[in-house]
Coordinates of C-alpha atoms in Angstrom, one line a residue:
Chain A
M1 CA -1.1 -16.9 -17.5
R2 CA -1.8 -16.2 -21.2
I3 CA -3.5 -13.5 -22.8
D4 CA -4.5 -14.1 -26.6
A5 CA -4.5 -10.9 -28.4
A6 CA -6.7 -11.1 -31.5
G7 CA -5.2 -8.3 -33.3
P8 CA -3.7 -4.7 -33.6
R9 CA -6.4 -3.5 -31.4
D10 CA -6.0 -5.7 -28.5
W11 CA -2.3 -4.9 -28.6
D12 CA -3.2 -1.1 -28.6
V13 CA -5.2 -1.8 -25.7
L14 CA -2.5 -3.5 -23.8
R15 CA -0.4 -0.7 -24.9
M16 CA -2.5 1.7 -22.8
I17 CA -1.5 0.2 -19.6
V18 CA 2.0 2.3 -19.3
P19 CA 0.5 5.7 -20.6
D20 CA -2.4 5.1 -18.1
A21 CA 0.0 4.5 -15.5
L22 CA 1.9 7.9 -16.0
S23 CA -1.3 10.1 -16.4
G24 CA -1.5 10.7 -12.8
H25 CA -0.5 14.0 -11.5
G26 CA 3.0 13.5 -10.3
H27 CA 5.0 10.4 -10.0
L28 CA 3.3 7.5 -8.1
A29 CA 6.2 7.5 -5.7
E30 CA 5.6 11.0 -4.6
R31 CA 1.8 10.5 -4.2
I32 CA 2.2 7.1 -2.0
A33 CA 4.8 8.9 0.1
A34 CA 3.0 12.1 0.6
P35 CA 1.3 11.3 3.8
M36 CA 4.6 10.8 5.5
A37 CA 5.7 14.5 4.4
G38 CA 4.3 16.0 7.3
G39 CA 6.3 13.9 9.6
E40 CA 9.5 14.6 11.6
D41 CA 11.5 12.5 9.0
A42 CA 9.9 14.0 6.0
E43 CA 13.0 15.0 4.6
D44 CA 14.9 11.7 5.0
W45 CA 11.7 10.1 3.7
H46 CA 11.8 12.2 0.4
E47 CA 15.5 11.7 -0.1
L48 CA 15.9 7.9 0.8
V49 CA 12.5 6.3 0.2
V50 CA 11.0 8.1 -2.8
P51 CA 13.8 7.4 -5.1
E52 CA 13.6 3.7 -4.4
L53 CA 9.9 3.5 -4.7
R54 CA 10.2 5.5 -7.9
S55 CA 12.7 3.1 -9.2
L56 CA 10.6 0.0 -8.5
F57 CA 7.5 1.4 -10.0
D58 CA 9.4 2.5 -13.3
S59 CA 10.8 -1.1 -13.4
Q60 CA 7.4 -2.4 -13.3
L61 CA 6.3 -0.2 -16.2
G62 CA 9.3 -1.1 -18.0
A63 CA 9.1 -4.7 -17.7
V64 CA 5.5 -4.7 -18.9
A65 CA 6.1 -2.4 -21.9
H66 CA 9.0 -4.6 -23.0
A67 CA 6.9 -7.9 -22.7
I68 CA 4.1 -6.4 -24.6
E69 CA 6.3 -5.1 -27.5
Q70 CA 8.1 -8.4 -27.4
A71 CA 4.9 -10.3 -27.7
A72 CA 3.3 -8.1 -30.1
S73 CA 6.5 -8.2 -32.3
A74 CA 6.4 -12.1 -32.3
A75 CA 2.7 -12.0 -33.5
G76 CA 3.6 -9.5 -36.1
N77 CA 1.2 -7.0 -34.4
G78 CA -1.6 -9.4 -35.3
S79 CA -3.3 -12.4 -33.3
G80 CA -0.7 -14.0 -31.0
P81 CA -0.2 -14.8 -27.1
L82 CA 1.3 -12.7 -24.2
T83 CA 2.5 -14.9 -21.4
I84 CA 2.9 -13.8 -17.8
D85 CA 4.8 -16.1 -15.9
R86 CA 5.2 -16.4 -12.0
D87 CA 8.3 -14.3 -12.0
S88 CA 6.8 -11.4 -13.7
A89 CA 3.5 -11.4 -12.2
E90 CA 4.2 -8.9 -9.5
A91 CA 5.6 -6.7 -12.0
W92 CA 2.5 -6.8 -14.0
Y93 CA 0.1 -6.7 -11.1
G94 CA 2.0 -3.4 -9.9
A95 CA 1.9 -2.0 -13.4
L96 CA -1.6 -2.4 -13.6
N97 CA -2.3 -1.1 -10.0
Q98 CA -0.5 2.0 -11.1
A99 CA -2.6 2.5 -13.9
R100 CA -5.9 2.0 -12.1
L101 CA -4.4 4.4 -9.2
A102 CA -3.7 7.1 -11.9
L103 CA -7.1 6.5 -13.8
E104 CA -9.0 6.9 -10.5
Q105 CA -6.9 9.9 -9.5
R106 CA -7.5 11.3 -12.9
H107 CA -11.2 10.7 -13.6
R108 CA -12.6 10.0 -10.0
L109 CA -14.2 6.8 -11.5
H110 CA -15.4 5.8 -8.1
E111 CA -17.1 9.1 -7.2
D112 CA -20.5 7.9 -8.4
E113 CA -21.9 5.0 -6.4
P114 CA -22.7 2.9 -8.2
P115 CA -20.6 3.9 -11.1
D116 CA -22.7 4.5 -14.3
P117 CA -20.6 4.3 -17.6
G118 CA -23.7 5.4 -19.6
Q119 CA -23.6 8.8 -17.8
M120 CA -20.1 9.3 -18.2
S121 CA -18.3 11.5 -20.8
P122 CA -16.5 9.5 -23.4
T123 CA -13.2 10.3 -22.1
R124 CA -14.3 9.0 -18.6
R125 CA -16.1 6.1 -20.0
S126 CA -13.0 5.0 -21.9
A127 CA -11.0 5.2 -18.7
W128 CA -13.4 3.3 -16.8
F129 CA -13.6 0.3 -19.1
R130 CA -9.8 0.3 -19.4
G131 CA -9.7 0.3 -15.5
Q132 CA -12.3 -2.6 -15.5
F133 CA -10.1 -4.5 -18.2
Y134 CA -7.0 -4.0 -15.8
L135 CA -8.9 -5.1 -12.9
V136 CA -10.0 -8.3 -14.5
I137 CA -6.2 -9.1 -15.2
Q138 CA -5.2 -8.3 -11.6
G139 CA -7.9 -10.6 -10.5
L140 CA -6.7 -13.4 -12.6
L141 CA -2.9 -12.8 -11.7
L142 CA -3.9 -12.9 -7.9
D143 CA -6.1 -15.6 -8.0
H144 CA -4.0 -18.1 -10.4
V145 CA -0.5 -17.1 -10.4
M146 CA 0.5 -14.9 -7.4
N147 CA -1.4 -16.9 -4.6
R148 CA -0.2 -20.1 -5.9
Chain B
M1 CA 17.0 14.7 45.4
A2 CA 17.6 11.2 44.0
G3 CA 13.9 10.4 43.9
V4 CA 13.3 13.3 41.4
R5 CA 16.2 12.2 39.3
T6 CA 14.8 8.7 38.9
E7 CA 11.6 9.9 37.9
T8 CA 13.0 12.1 35.1
E9 CA 15.2 9.1 33.8
T10 CA 12.2 6.7 33.8
R11 CA 10.0 9.1 31.8
D12 CA 12.8 9.9 29.1
A13 CA 13.6 6.2 28.7
T14 CA 9.5 5.6 28.3
L15 CA 9.4 8.2 25.6
L16 CA 12.4 6.8 23.8
A17 CA 10.9 3.5 23.7
A18 CA 7.6 4.7 22.8
P19 CA 5.9 2.2 20.3
W20 CA 4.9 3.4 16.8
N21 CA 1.8 2.2 15.0
V22 CA 1.9 1.2 11.3
V23 CA -1.2 2.6 9.7
V24 CA -2.9 1.5 6.4
H25 CA -5.6 3.4 4.8
D26 CA -8.5 2.6 2.7
D27 CA -8.2 3.4 -1.0
P28 CA -10.8 2.7 -3.9
V29 CA -8.5 0.9 -6.1
N30 CA -6.7 -2.2 -4.3
L31 CA -8.4 -5.4 -4.1
M32 CA -9.2 -7.0 -0.9
G33 CA -7.5 -10.0 -2.0
Y34 CA -4.4 -8.1 -2.8
V35 CA -4.2 -6.3 0.5
T36 CA -4.6 -9.6 2.5
W37 CA -1.8 -11.0 0.3
V38 CA 0.3 -8.0 1.2
F39 CA 0.0 -8.4 4.8
M40 CA 0.6 -12.1 4.7
R41 CA 3.7 -11.5 2.6
V42 CA 5.2 -8.3 4.5
F43 CA 4.3 -9.2 8.0
G44 CA 4.1 -13.1 7.7
Y45 CA 0.5 -13.0 9.3
P46 CA -1.5 -16.0 8.7
E47 CA -4.5 -15.6 6.3
P48 CA -7.1 -15.0 8.9
R49 CA -5.3 -12.4 10.7
A50 CA -4.3 -10.7 7.5
A51 CA -7.8 -10.9 6.2
K52 CA -9.3 -9.4 9.6
L53 CA -7.0 -6.4 9.3
M54 CA -7.8 -6.0 5.4
M55 CA -11.6 -6.0 6.5
E56 CA -10.8 -3.3 9.1
V57 CA -9.2 -1.2 6.5
H58 CA -12.1 -1.6 4.3
T59 CA -14.9 -0.9 6.8
R60 CA -13.1 1.6 9.3
G61 CA -11.0 3.3 6.5
R62 CA -7.9 2.5 8.5
S63 CA -6.3 -0.1 10.4
I64 CA -3.1 -0.4 12.8
V65 CA -1.3 -3.3 11.2
W66 CA 1.6 -3.5 13.3
T67 CA 3.0 -1.6 16.5
G68 CA 6.6 -1.7 17.6
E69 CA 9.9 0.1 17.7
R70 CA 10.3 3.1 15.3
E71 CA 13.0 1.8 13.0
K72 CA 11.3 -1.3 12.0
A73 CA 7.7 0.7 11.6
E74 CA 9.7 2.9 9.2
F75 CA 10.8 -0.4 7.4
Y76 CA 7.1 -1.8 7.1
V77 CA 5.8 1.4 6.0
Q78 CA 8.4 1.5 3.3
Q79 CA 7.6 -2.3 2.2
L80 CA 3.6 -1.5 2.2
Q81 CA 4.2 1.8 0.1
S82 CA 6.2 -0.4 -2.1
H83 CA 3.3 -2.5 -2.6
Q84 CA 1.1 0.6 -3.4
L85 CA -0.6 0.8 -0.2
Q86 CA -1.6 4.1 1.4
T87 CA 0.6 3.8 4.7
T88 CA 1.5 6.1 7.5
M89 CA 2.9 5.8 10.8
E90 CA 2.0 7.4 14.1
K91 CA 3.2 7.4 17.7
A92 CA 1.1 4.4 19.5
E93 CA -0.9 5.9 22.5
L94 CA 0.7 4.7 25.7
R95 CA -2.3 3.3 27.8
S96 CA -1.2 3.7 31.2
R97 CA -2.5 0.9 33.6
P98 CA -3.1 1.7 37.4
P99 CA 0.0 0.7 39.2
S100 CA -0.2 -2.2 41.2
T101 CA -0.8 -2.0 45.3
A102 CA 3.0 -2.9 45.9
A103 CA 4.1 0.0 43.3
C104 CA 1.9 2.2 45.2
A105 CA 3.4 1.3 48.4
S106 CA 6.7 1.6 46.9
M107 CA 5.9 5.1 45.7
R108 CA 4.5 6.2 49.4
R109 CA 8.0 5.1 50.4
G110 CA 9.8 7.5 48.3
R111 CA 10.8 5.4 45.2
A112 CA 9.0 7.3 42.3
T113 CA 7.7 5.3 39.3
G114 CA 6.1 8.1 37.3
M115 CA 2.7 6.7 37.8
S116 CA -0.1 8.1 40.0
C117 CA -1.8 6.3 42.7
A118 CA -5.3 7.0 43.9

C-alpha cells in the first residue's frame, strides 16, 4: 500500500501517529492487561506478560516512526511516497490502533452518539479528525494488505 | 469409609480440571473486520464462526471465544491482548447434568459419584 504525501504538512500528520499513541494515561500494555489484575495470577501476569506486551507495542511504534522518517527524508520532506508492505502491515495496524485507543481514552470521542465534530472543542475536533484518518488507513490495510 | 474418600477425590479432580473461559470485551475502537481476522488467526476459526463471535462481542458487549484448560486459556488471553483486544478469563460454570439412571442405581448401591439423584 502506498500513501502519497503532498508536502511537509502531510508528513507532520503522519508523524502524529506515535505521539498520539503515547498520549494515553499509562502504557497501553498496562491498560490492556489491567482487567487481569484482579485475578489470582495478577502478579505473574504483571511480571511475565506486561513486559512482552510493552515490548511488542513499542516495537510497532518504533517501526512506524522509522518508516515515516525514512520516507520523509527520501522525499526531502516534500511530496513523496510512503510504502507499507505486507511484512510491516501488522506493525502499522498496531501502531494506528494504539493511537486510536489512546485518543479515545483521552478525548472520549465516541461519548456523543453520533459524534458531532462541529460541537467539539478545537483540541477534541483535531483528535477526532486524526482518529478518522488513522481509521481509514487501518481499513485499507485490513482490506488490501492483511486479508490477502 | 471408602465411599466418602471416593467422593472427595472425585470433587478435587473436577475442580482441578475445571475449564476456563476466554472472554473478549467490546470497545469502541477495534474494527469488526479486524476482530474477526484476529479470531481466525489466533484460534484458526473459519470465517463464519469468527464473524459470529465478533458480532456477539459487538452486540452483547462480550463473548466467550474459547473454553478449555487454564494454561491454554492464559496463552490465548495473552495472544488476544497482544492484538489489543480487551480480554479476560474466568472459570467456566460447570453445568451439571442429571445423572443417568444407571449412575443413580450405582449411588444407591453405595458407590458415590458426587452428583445427586432425585
